[in-house]
Amino acid sequence: MTFKADLHCHTNHSDGSFTPQELLNLAKKIGLSGLSITDHDTIAAYYDNIFDLAKKLNLQLLTGVEISSEFNGVSIHVLAYNVPLNSKLDDFLQLVREKRYQRNRLIIEKLLSKNMVITEEELINLAKENQQGMTVIGRPHIAKLLLKKGYVRSIQEAFDKYLKKGASCYASGSKFSTIEVIEKVHEVNAKAILAHPHAIKEKKVINDLLELPFDGLEGYYSRLYLHEEKKWIEIAEKKGWIITGGSDFHGDFKPRIPLGCSWVSDEVFNELQCL
Ligand code: AMP
Ligand code: ZN
Ligand code: FE
Ligand code: FE
């Protein structure tokens, strides 16, 4: 059987709807051989006794996280792989999460100014229905709450009307710079990968990002068109960068995207795993 590893997915420790255990079981069921859980700004899933389950399922697990950053005013996600547990990266991620809470407050204020009343407490309660332990709350949770309270008819409508960049209630918040994030990732000998570069629309920003000391970029992504993937693969190959890939599975938060719809071979998986 072909080795397939999905290197980008979210659990209910951030804005996915599956528990880490459910995600591992699903990965096995659909025939994946490897997986990396990449929650936003937390590696809590890996403290959830999942290595024993992975072993039982004969599934290879690569530690990972998707870290929020900012480059010249543009929001950039940095995927980190082979992240050591109980390292100083945990302390850094805590700081990243604190910035996220502040940003959520800004978005809540903007919604209030448009007479959409949601409170931080309601947001925490909604997240707790879905999450266990530590909470990383983001725009998908805000979207779900707006839906629950009848302000919009779908999560997508919430993003399109209010929450996406440029929409009336968007707030970027303050984030660590992409360069700083790459440095923190390298300090613990993990790999720093530019996530879904096709989603960055500003050409100058892309060109400048490609000059940063990333180890690779995410060339295979979700349901990206083949010609788009080809573009990023060629760029990465020229630079000698690792080309990663994954579905960006979020469960119910993005119901149209199945786990395993993008994946990498054992060659890439092993390259990321070795120090
Ligand atoms: P945040 O980390 O709070 O900025 O939220 C980022 C997450 O929101 C992404 O991982 C996606 O799951 C989701 N998201 C971002 N932009 C959109 C969009 N335009 N439509 C739907 N979901 C989106
Ligand atoms: Zn997400
Ligand atoms: Fe992302
Ligand atoms: Fe993601």
mmCIF file of N, CA and C in Angstrom, residues 5 27 44 52 57 72 98 119 138 197 221 232 244-245 247 257 271 274:
data_model
loop_
_atom_site.group_PDB
_atom_site.id
_atom_site.type_symbol
_atom_site.label_atom_id
_atom_site.label_comp_id
_atom_site.label_asym_id
_atom_site.label_seq_id
_atom_site.Cartn_x
_atom_site.Cartn_y
_atom_site.Cartn_z
ATOM 1 N N ALA A 5 0.893 10.359 4.164
ATOM 2 C CA ALA A 5 0.816 11.053 5.457
ATOM 3 C C ALA A 5 0.199 12.434 5.245
ATOM 4 N N ALA A 27 -7.887 8.619 10.555
ATOM 5 C CA ALA A 27 -6.706 8.502 9.686
ATOM 6 C C ALA A 27 -6.448 7.032 9.349
ATOM 7 N N ALA A 44 -1.148 20.928 22.390
ATOM 8 C CA ALA A 44 -1.855 20.207 23.457
ATOM 9 C C ALA A 44 -2.288 18.804 23.030
ATOM 10 N N ASP A 52 0.503 6.318 22.332
ATOM 11 C CA ASP A 52 0.152 4.907 22.559
ATOM 12 C C ASP A 52 -0.881 4.455 21.539
ATOM 13 N N LEU A 57 -2.419 1.652 16.478
ATOM 14 C CA LEU A 57 -3.019 1.707 15.144
ATOM 15 C C LEU A 57 -1.978 1.543 14.034
ATOM 16 N N ASN A 72 4.950 42.100 7.311
ATOM 17 C CA ASN A 72 4.546 43.346 6.623
ATOM 18 C C ASN A 72 3.035 43.545 6.613
ATOM 19 N N GLU A 98 -1.840 34.313 23.998
ATOM 20 C CA GLU A 98 -2.294 35.528 24.696
ATOM 21 C C GLU A 98 -2.639 36.631 23.701
ATOM 22 N N THR A 119 -20.452 37.711 23.766
ATOM 23 C CA THR A 119 -19.528 38.014 24.849
ATOM 24 C C THR A 119 -18.396 36.982 24.872
ATOM 25 N N GLY A 138 -10.572 30.953 17.993
ATOM 26 C CA GLY A 138 -10.268 31.771 16.825
ATOM 27 C C GLY A 138 -11.527 32.197 16.105
ATOM 28 N N PRO A 197 1.063 28.817 0.838
ATOM 29 C CA PRO A 197 1.511 30.096 0.246
ATOM 30 C C PRO A 197 0.582 30.618 -0.851
ATOM 31 N N TYR A 221 -1.845 21.075 -1.108
ATOM 32 C CA TYR A 221 -2.755 21.613 -0.089
ATOM 33 C C TYR A 221 -4.199 21.337 -0.434
ATOM 34 N N TRP A 232 4.103 26.014 -6.969
ATOM 35 C CA TRP A 232 4.808 26.056 -5.687
ATOM 36 C C TRP A 232 5.881 24.983 -5.593
ATOM 37 N N THR A 244 5.951 20.121 1.641
ATOM 38 C CA THR A 244 5.031 19.379 2.510
ATOM 39 C C THR A 244 3.608 19.465 1.945
ATOM 40 N N GLY A 245 2.715 18.737 2.578
ATOM 41 C CA GLY A 245 1.334 18.767 2.112
ATOM 42 C C GLY A 245 0.355 18.210 3.123
ATOM 43 N N SER A 247 -4.258 18.237 4.247
ATOM 44 C CA SER A 247 -5.639 18.605 3.897
ATOM 45 C C SER A 247 -6.111 19.902 4.540
ATOM 46 N N ILE A 257 -14.038 19.586 3.427
ATOM 47 C CA ILE A 257 -12.649 19.166 3.232
ATOM 48 C C ILE A 257 -12.354 17.861 3.982
ATOM 49 N N GLU A 271 12.115 12.944 6.150
ATOM 50 C CA GLU A 271 12.996 14.120 6.095
ATOM 51 C C GLU A 271 12.635 15.113 7.200
ATOM 52 N N CYS A 274 13.774 13.682 10.809
ATOM 53 C CA CYS A 274 15.172 13.606 11.270
ATOM 54 C C CYS A 274 15.692 15.006 11.572
#
